[in-house]
PDB file of C-alpha atoms in Angstrom:
ATOM      1  CA  ARG A   1      -7.111  -1.097  33.672  1.00 69.00           C
ATOM      2  CA  ILE A   2      -4.985  -3.858  35.112  1.00 75.00           C
ATOM      3  CA  LEU A   3      -4.662  -5.440  31.659  1.00 71.00           C
ATOM      4  CA  PHE A   4      -3.752  -2.083  30.158  1.00 71.00           C
ATOM      5  CA  ALA A   5      -1.084  -1.457  32.794  1.00 79.00           C
ATOM      6  CA  ALA A   6       0.319  -4.980  32.399  1.00 78.00           C
ATOM      7  CA  SER A   7       0.497  -4.644  28.608  1.00 73.00           C
ATOM      8  CA  LEU A   8       2.180  -1.254  28.886  1.00 75.00           C
ATOM      9  CA  ALA A   9       4.732  -2.708  31.304  1.00 80.00           C
ATOM     10  CA  ALA A  10       5.377  -5.623  28.949  1.00 75.00           C
ATOM     11  CA  TYR A  11       5.858  -3.222  26.062  1.00 72.00           C
ATOM     12  CA  LEU A  12       8.371  -1.117  27.979  1.00 76.00           C
ATOM     13  CA  LEU A  13      10.254  -3.994  29.591  1.00 78.00           C
ATOM     14  CA  SER A  14      10.313  -6.636  26.857  1.00 74.00           C
ATOM     15  CA  PRO A  15      13.580  -7.066  24.917  1.00 73.00           C
ATOM     16  CA  ILE A  16      14.014  -5.454  21.535  1.00 74.00           C
ATOM     17  CA  SER A  17      15.158  -8.742  20.003  1.00 71.00           C
ATOM     18  CA  TYR A  18      15.216 -12.459  20.674  1.00 65.00           C
ATOM     19  CA  LYS A  19      17.389 -14.807  18.645  1.00 64.00           C
ATOM     20  CA  TRP A  20      17.779 -12.223  15.886  1.00 66.00           C
ATOM     21  CA  ILE A  21      14.032 -11.523  15.655  1.00 65.00           C
ATOM     22  CA  TRP A  22      13.368  -7.827  16.170  1.00 65.00           C
ATOM     23  CA  PRO A  23      11.760  -5.593  17.168  1.00 65.00           C
ATOM     24  CA  ILE A  24       9.513  -7.619  19.482  1.00 63.00           C
ATOM     25  CA  SER A  25       8.255  -4.892  21.770  1.00 65.00           C
ATOM     26  CA  TRP A  26       6.919  -2.725  18.940  1.00 67.00           C
ATOM     27  CA  ARG A  27       4.430  -5.440  18.056  1.00 62.00           C
ATOM     28  CA  LEU A  28       2.559  -4.797  21.286  1.00 64.00           C
ATOM     29  CA  VAL A  29       1.586  -1.257  20.282  1.00 69.00           C
ATOM     30  CA  PRO A  30      -1.772  -2.202  18.657  1.00 69.00           C
ATOM     31  CA  LEU A  31      -2.690  -4.348  21.654  1.00 65.00           C
ATOM     32  CA  VAL A  32      -1.855  -1.555  24.079  1.00 66.00           C
ATOM     33  CA  VAL A  33      -3.930   0.924  22.073  1.00 71.00           C
ATOM     34  CA  LEU A  34      -6.940  -1.387  21.968  1.00 67.00           C
ATOM     35  CA  LEU A  35      -6.753  -2.071  25.676  1.00 66.00           C
ATOM     36  CA  GLY A  36      -6.329   1.640  26.297  1.00 67.00           C
ATOM     37  CA  ILE A  37      -9.550   2.342  24.419  1.00 66.00           C
ATOM     38  CA  GLY A  38     -11.321  -0.192  26.606  1.00 64.00           C
ATOM     39  CA  ALA A  39      -9.867   1.337  29.738  1.00 63.00           C
ATOM     40  CA  VAL A  40     -11.305   4.755  28.887  1.00 65.00           C
ATOM     41  CA  GLY A  41     -14.826   3.428  29.233  1.00 63.00           C
ATOM     42  CA  TRP A  42     -16.462   4.179  25.898  1.00 61.00           C
ATOM     43  CA  GLN A  43     -19.863   3.124  27.198  1.00 63.00           C
ATOM     44  CA  ARG A  44     -20.086   6.426  29.091  1.00 66.00           C
ATOM     45  CA  LEU A  45     -19.508   8.566  25.995  1.00 63.00           C
ATOM     46  CA  PRO A  46     -22.476  10.115  24.169  1.00 67.00           C
ATOM     47  CA  ARG A  47     -22.967   8.942  20.588  1.00 69.00           C
ATOM     48  CA  ARG A  48     -20.282   6.346  21.103  1.00 64.00           C
ATOM     49  CA  THR A  49     -21.227   4.588  17.834  1.00 65.00           C
ATOM     50  CA  LEU A  50     -20.185   7.640  15.851  1.00 68.00           C
ATOM     51  CA  VAL A  51     -17.172   8.324  18.056  1.00 66.00           C
ATOM     52  CA  LEU A  52     -15.754   4.795  17.866  1.00 68.00           C
ATOM     53  CA  ILE A  53     -17.251   2.660  15.111  1.00 74.00           C
ATOM     54  CA  LEU A  54     -17.402   5.192  12.268  1.00 78.00           C
ATOM     55  CA  PRO A  55     -13.714   6.275  12.489  1.00 77.00           C
ATOM     56  CA  ALA A  56     -12.655   2.640  12.862  1.00 75.00           C
ATOM     57  CA  THR A  57     -14.646   1.667   9.775  1.00 83.00           C
ATOM     58  CA  LEU A  58     -13.219   4.510   7.702  1.00 87.00           C
ATOM     59  CA  LEU A  59      -9.708   3.617   8.839  1.00 82.00           C
ATOM     60  CA  ALA A  60     -10.238  -0.037   7.909  1.00 85.00           C
ATOM     61  CA  VAL A  61     -11.511   0.903   4.433  1.00 91.00           C
ATOM     62  CA  MET A  62      -8.590   3.249   3.816  1.00 92.00           C
ATOM     63  CA  ALA A  63      -6.067   0.689   5.060  1.00 88.00           C
ATOM     64  CA  SER A  64      -7.594  -2.032   2.881  1.00 93.00           C
ATOM     65  CA  ALA A  65      -7.452   0.151  -0.225  1.00 95.00           C
ATOM     66  CA  LEU A  66      -3.836   1.048   0.510  1.00 93.00           C
ATOM     67  CA  HIS A  67      -2.808  -2.576   1.040  1.00 92.00           C
ATOM     68  CA  VAL A  68      -4.505  -3.696  -2.175  1.00 95.00           C
ATOM     69  CA  SER A  69      -2.824  -0.977  -4.242  1.00 96.00           C
ATOM     70  CA  LYS A  70       0.590  -1.724  -2.694  1.00 94.00           C
ATOM     71  CA  ALA A  71       0.167  -5.459  -3.238  1.00 95.00           C
ATOM     72  CA  ARG A  72      -0.632  -4.913  -6.909  1.00 96.00           C
ATOM     73  CA  ALA A  73       2.323  -2.564  -7.329  1.00 96.00           C
ATOM     74  CA  PHE A  74       4.703  -5.007  -5.658  1.00 96.00           C
ATOM     75  CA  THR A  75       3.435  -7.906  -7.764  1.00 96.00           C
ATOM     76  CA  LYS A  76       4.143  -5.858 -10.887  1.00 96.00           C
ATOM     77  CA  GLU A  77       7.586  -4.859  -9.628  1.00 96.00           C
ATOM     78  CA  ALA A  78       8.520  -8.425  -8.634  1.00 95.00           C
ATOM     79  CA  GLY A  79       7.934  -9.576 -12.177  1.00 94.00           C
ATOM     80  CA  ALA A  80       7.866 -13.130 -13.480  1.00 95.00           C
ATOM     81  CA  ILE A  81       9.721 -14.807 -10.635  1.00 96.00           C
ATOM     82  CA  ARG A  82       7.497 -17.902 -10.601  1.00 96.00           C
ATOM     83  CA  GLU A  83       7.706 -18.307 -14.361  1.00 97.00           C
ATOM     84  CA  VAL A  84      11.499 -18.156 -14.080  1.00 97.00           C
ATOM     85  CA  VAL A  85      11.876 -20.751 -11.304  1.00 97.00           C
ATOM     86  CA  ALA A  86       9.398 -22.980 -13.154  1.00 97.00           C
ATOM     87  CA  GLN A  87      12.148 -23.504 -15.746  1.00 97.00           C
ATOM     88  CA  ALA A  88      14.319 -25.292 -13.161  1.00 97.00           C
ATOM     89  CA  ALA A  89      14.050 -29.035 -12.632  1.00 97.00           C
ATOM     90  CA  PRO A  90      12.271 -29.960  -9.387  1.00 97.00           C
ATOM     91  CA  GLY A  91      13.997 -31.138  -6.233  1.00 95.00           C
ATOM     92  CA  ARG A  92      17.403 -29.605  -6.915  1.00 95.00           C
ATOM     93  CA  LYS A  93      19.590 -27.054  -5.124  1.00 95.00           C
ATOM     94  CA  LEU A  94      19.393 -23.360  -5.945  1.00 97.00           C
ATOM     95  CA  MET A  95      21.479 -20.382  -4.874  1.00 97.00           C
ATOM     96  CA  SER A  96      20.054 -16.883  -5.241  1.00 97.00           C
ATOM     97  CA  LEU A  97      22.390 -13.975  -5.938  1.00 97.00           C
ATOM     98  CA  ILE A  98      20.372 -10.823  -5.377  1.00 97.00           C
ATOM     99  CA  TYR A  99      22.222  -7.742  -6.597  1.00 96.00           C
ATOM    100  CA  GLN A 100      19.120  -5.550  -6.292  1.00 95.00           C
ATOM    101  CA  SER A 101      17.374  -6.566  -3.084  1.00 95.00           C
ATOM    102  CA  GLY A 102      15.443  -3.358  -2.378  1.00 93.00           C
ATOM    103  CA  SER A 103      11.981  -2.345  -3.526  1.00 94.00           C
ATOM    104  CA  ALA A 104      10.372   0.949  -4.469  1.00 93.00           C
ATOM    105  CA  VAL A 105       7.068  -0.290  -3.038  1.00 93.00           C
ATOM    106  CA  VAL A 106       7.843  -1.945   0.303  1.00 89.00           C
ATOM    107  CA  GLY A 107      10.559  -1.412   2.863  1.00 86.00           C
ATOM    108  CA  ASN A 108      13.710  -3.336   3.701  1.00 86.00           C
ATOM    109  CA  ALA A 109      15.021  -5.939   1.233  1.00 92.00           C
ATOM    110  CA  PRO A 110      12.186  -8.321   0.281  1.00 92.00           C
ATOM    111  CA  TYR A 111      13.938  -9.862  -2.709  1.00 96.00           C
ATOM    112  CA  LEU A 112      16.608 -11.483  -0.560  1.00 94.00           C
ATOM    113  CA  HIS A 113      14.087 -14.245   0.141  1.00 93.00           C
ATOM    114  CA  PHE A 114      12.709 -14.787  -3.361  1.00 96.00           C
ATOM    115  CA  GLY A 115      14.858 -17.846  -3.982  1.00 95.00           C
ATOM    116  CA  GLN A 116      12.401 -19.644  -1.704  1.00 95.00           C
ATOM    117  CA  TYR A 117       9.826 -19.539  -4.496  1.00 96.00           C
ATOM    118  CA  TYR A 118      11.813 -22.421  -5.959  1.00 97.00           C
ATOM    119  CA  VAL A 119      11.234 -24.466  -2.791  1.00 95.00           C
ATOM    120  CA  ILE A 120       7.535 -23.566  -2.737  1.00 95.00           C
ATOM    121  CA  ASP A 121       6.903 -24.400  -6.393  1.00 96.00           C
ATOM    122  CA  ARG A 122       9.531 -27.025  -7.216  1.00 96.00           C
ATOM    123  CA  GLY A 123      10.733 -28.532  -3.938  1.00 94.00           C
ATOM    124  CA  GLY A 124      14.426 -28.993  -3.211  1.00 93.00           C
ATOM    125  CA  MET A 125      16.303 -26.340  -1.254  1.00 93.00           C
ATOM    126  CA  ALA A 126      17.406 -22.773  -1.831  1.00 94.00           C
ATOM    127  CA  THR A 127      19.964 -20.426  -0.370  1.00 92.00           C
ATOM    128  CA  PHE A 128      19.475 -17.778   1.115  1.00 91.00           C
ATOM    129  CA  SER A 129      17.147 -19.090   3.802  1.00 89.00           C
ATOM    130  CA  PHE A 130      16.797 -18.859   7.580  1.00 85.00           C
ATOM    131  CA  ALA A 131      17.655 -22.531   8.024  1.00 85.00           C
ATOM    132  CA  ASN A 132      20.470 -22.950  10.581  1.00 79.00           C
ATOM    133  CA  PHE A 133      19.694 -19.514  12.050  1.00 79.00           C
ATOM    134  CA  PRO A 134      19.225 -19.362  15.855  1.00 76.00           C
ATOM    135  CA  GLN A 135      15.457 -18.827  15.602  1.00 75.00           C
ATOM    136  CA  SER A 136      14.869 -21.548  13.010  1.00 80.00           C
ATOM    137  CA  PRO A 137      13.655 -25.073  13.850  1.00 83.00           C
ATOM    138  CA  VAL A 138      15.161 -26.260  10.534  1.00 84.00           C
ATOM    139  CA  VAL A 139      18.809 -27.342  10.635  1.00 84.00           C
ATOM    140  CA  TYR A 140      20.657 -28.779   7.671  1.00 83.00           C
ATOM    141  CA  PRO A 141      22.881 -31.822   8.313  1.00 80.00           C
ATOM    142  CA  THR A 142      26.584 -31.141   8.613  1.00 76.00           C
ATOM    143  CA  GLU A 143      27.413 -34.037   6.296  1.00 79.00           C
ATOM    144  CA  GLY A 144      25.758 -33.806   2.905  1.00 77.00           C
ATOM    145  CA  GLY A 145      24.199 -30.423   3.636  1.00 80.00           C
ATOM    146  CA  PRO A 146      24.957 -27.112   1.938  1.00 85.00           C
ATOM    147  CA  PRO A 147      28.411 -25.631   2.427  1.00 85.00           C
ATOM    148  CA  THR A 148      28.820 -22.997   5.114  1.00 84.00           C
ATOM    149  CA  LEU A 149      28.855 -19.525   3.613  1.00 88.00           C
ATOM    150  CA  PRO A 150      30.327 -16.343   5.128  1.00 86.00           C
ATOM    151  CA  ALA A 151      28.192 -14.310   7.521  1.00 84.00           C
ATOM    152  CA  ARG A 152      25.712 -11.944   5.837  1.00 88.00           C
ATOM    153  CA  TRP A 153      26.341 -13.735   2.568  1.00 90.00           C
ATOM    154  CA  GLU A 154      22.935 -12.754   1.204  1.00 93.00           C
ATOM    155  CA  TRP A 155      23.911  -9.070   1.295  1.00 94.00           C
ATOM    156  CA  THR A 156      27.159  -9.469  -0.644  1.00 95.00           C
ATOM    157  CA  PRO A 157      26.554 -11.363  -3.916  1.00 95.00           C
ATOM    158  CA  GLU A 158      29.620  -9.670  -5.387  1.00 94.00           C
ATOM    159  CA  LYS A 159      31.752 -11.968  -3.200  1.00 93.00           C
ATOM    160  CA  PHE A 160      30.455 -15.055  -5.005  1.00 94.00           C
ATOM    161  CA  ARG A 161      33.106 -17.220  -6.661  1.00 92.00           C
ATOM    162  CA  PHE A 162      31.794 -20.205  -8.574  1.00 93.00           C
ATOM    163  CA  LYS A 163      34.557 -22.686  -7.746  1.00 91.00           C
ATOM    164  CA  GLU A 164      34.545 -21.694  -4.083  1.00 91.00           C
ATOM    165  CA  HIS A 165      30.801 -21.340  -3.416  1.00 92.00           C
ATOM    166  CA  GLY A 166      28.820 -22.668  -6.361  1.00 92.00           C
ATOM    167  CA  LEU A 167      29.858 -26.252  -7.087  1.00 92.00           C
ATOM    168  CA  TRP A 168      27.286 -27.727  -4.670  1.00 93.00           C
ATOM    169  CA  TYR A 169      24.342 -25.972  -6.349  1.00 95.00           C
ATOM    170  CA  ASP A 170      22.466 -26.899  -9.505  1.00 96.00           C
ATOM    171  CA  TYR A 171      20.860 -23.536 -10.284  1.00 97.00           C
ATOM    172  CA  PHE A 172      21.616 -19.874  -9.710  1.00 97.00           C
ATOM    173  CA  LEU A 173      18.828 -17.299  -9.521  1.00 98.00           C
ATOM    174  CA  ILE A 174      19.981 -13.739 -10.146  1.00 97.00           C
ATOM    175  CA  ARG A 175      18.205 -10.422  -9.702  1.00 97.00           C
ATOM    176  CA  ASP A 176      20.025  -7.502 -11.250  1.00 96.00           C
ATOM    177  CA  GLY A 177      19.295  -4.428 -13.339  1.00 93.00           C
ATOM    178  CA  GLY A 178      17.770  -6.406 -16.189  1.00 92.00           C
ATOM    179  CA  PRO A 179      19.001  -6.659 -19.800  1.00 90.00           C
ATOM    180  CA  LEU A 180      20.268  -3.068 -19.738  1.00 90.00           C
ATOM    181  CA  ASP A 181      22.337  -3.584 -16.579  1.00 92.00           C
ATOM    182  CA  PRO A 182      23.036  -7.317 -16.174  1.00 91.00           C
ATOM    183  CA  ARG A 183      25.468  -8.837 -13.696  1.00 92.00           C
ATOM    184  CA  ASP A 184      27.794 -11.723 -14.459  1.00 90.00           C
ATOM    185  CA  PRO A 185      28.797 -13.461 -11.217  1.00 94.00           C
ATOM    186  CA  PHE A 186      30.616 -16.270 -13.005  1.00 93.00           C
ATOM    187  CA  ALA A 187      33.555 -14.261 -14.348  1.00 85.00           C
ATOM    188  CA  GLY A 188      36.165 -16.750 -15.629  1.00 86.00           C
ATOM    189  CA  ASP A 189      33.875 -19.727 -15.076  1.00 92.00           C
ATOM    190  CA  ARG A 190      31.366 -18.868 -17.799  1.00 88.00           C
ATOM    191  CA  ASP A 191      31.850 -22.314 -19.393  1.00 93.00           C
ATOM    192  CA  ALA A 192      30.617 -23.954 -16.161  1.00 94.00           C
ATOM    193  CA  VAL A 193      27.057 -22.620 -16.446  1.00 95.00           C
ATOM    194  CA  GLU A 194      24.422 -21.982 -19.067  1.00 95.00           C
ATOM    195  CA  LEU A 195      21.629 -19.427 -19.121  1.00 96.00           C
ATOM    196  CA  VAL A 196      18.238 -21.114 -18.806  1.00 97.00           C
ATOM    197  CA  VAL A 197      16.027 -18.046 -19.006  1.00 97.00           C
ATOM    198  CA  ARG A 198      16.034 -14.296 -18.462  1.00 96.00           C
ATOM    199  CA  ASN A 199      12.845 -12.378 -17.797  1.00 96.00           C
ATOM    200  CA  GLY A 200      13.215  -8.729 -16.790  1.00 95.00           C
ATOM    201  CA  GLN A 201      15.433  -8.438 -13.732  1.00 96.00           C
ATOM    202  CA  TRP A 202      15.444 -12.200 -13.127  1.00 97.00           C
ATOM    203  CA  ALA A 203      17.896 -14.637 -14.687  1.00 97.00           C
ATOM    204  CA  LEU A 204      18.258 -18.365 -14.066  1.00 97.00           C
ATOM    205  CA  TYR A 205      21.498 -20.213 -14.757  1.00 97.00           C
ATOM    206  CA  LYS A 206      22.172 -23.941 -14.607  1.00 97.00           C
ATOM    207  CA  ARG A 207      25.454 -25.560 -13.616  1.00 95.00           C
ATOM    208  CA  LYS A 208      26.728 -27.951 -16.252  1.00 93.00           C
ATOM    209  CA  ALA A 209      27.009 -31.541 -15.060  1.00 87.00           C
ATOM    210  CA  ALA A 210      30.740 -31.701 -15.740  1.00 82.00           C
ATOM    211  CA  PHE A 211      31.356 -29.047 -13.068  1.00 83.00           C
ATOM    212  CA  ALA A 212      29.720 -30.744 -10.067  1.00 77.00           C
ATOM    213  CA  ARG A 213      31.415 -30.860  -6.686  1.00 71.00           C
ATOM    214  CA  PRO A 214      33.729 -33.915  -6.606  1.00 63.00           C
TER     215      PRO A 214
END
């Protein structure tokens, strides 16, 4: 009971966020529930195997089936992202411009982070990332590192201007509405880039060597 009371107090008193990571306190809910079950004293209940283990088993099976179906649906929705980034040379610098960041399968905006598949599969670096954020142990060097972009840049790809933001990068990964609703972030600088590949909602462009940052 002491553990249950201490966990409940921690849940109620802990901050909602810490260095932009939120919500912290909500993550204690499963722990509090489990400790609460222990505090009740299940050993005194008749047929406790049926009361506790059977519902828990059914819940675990249902949750597993749900997670598997959602994972498959999200994989299908995400499309050929790894095949697309595989067309980029390894060890370069990539900027992702995500015009459609939301998902019909999972919450929030998972596609904001998909540029990191380039880092996973091909090395190099990719923007957007959490590097240089308060909670990140990774900090890019001031000299020779990526240029500083406006706050919440990842949410506003329409603000991208090639000559202002793109000269440092070698590749540009775009997620838009696909061939029927494509986006062209390069506007008057179309001659500075070339399309490497388009697959569904993903497109990969390469900066031409003549347009590198001086």
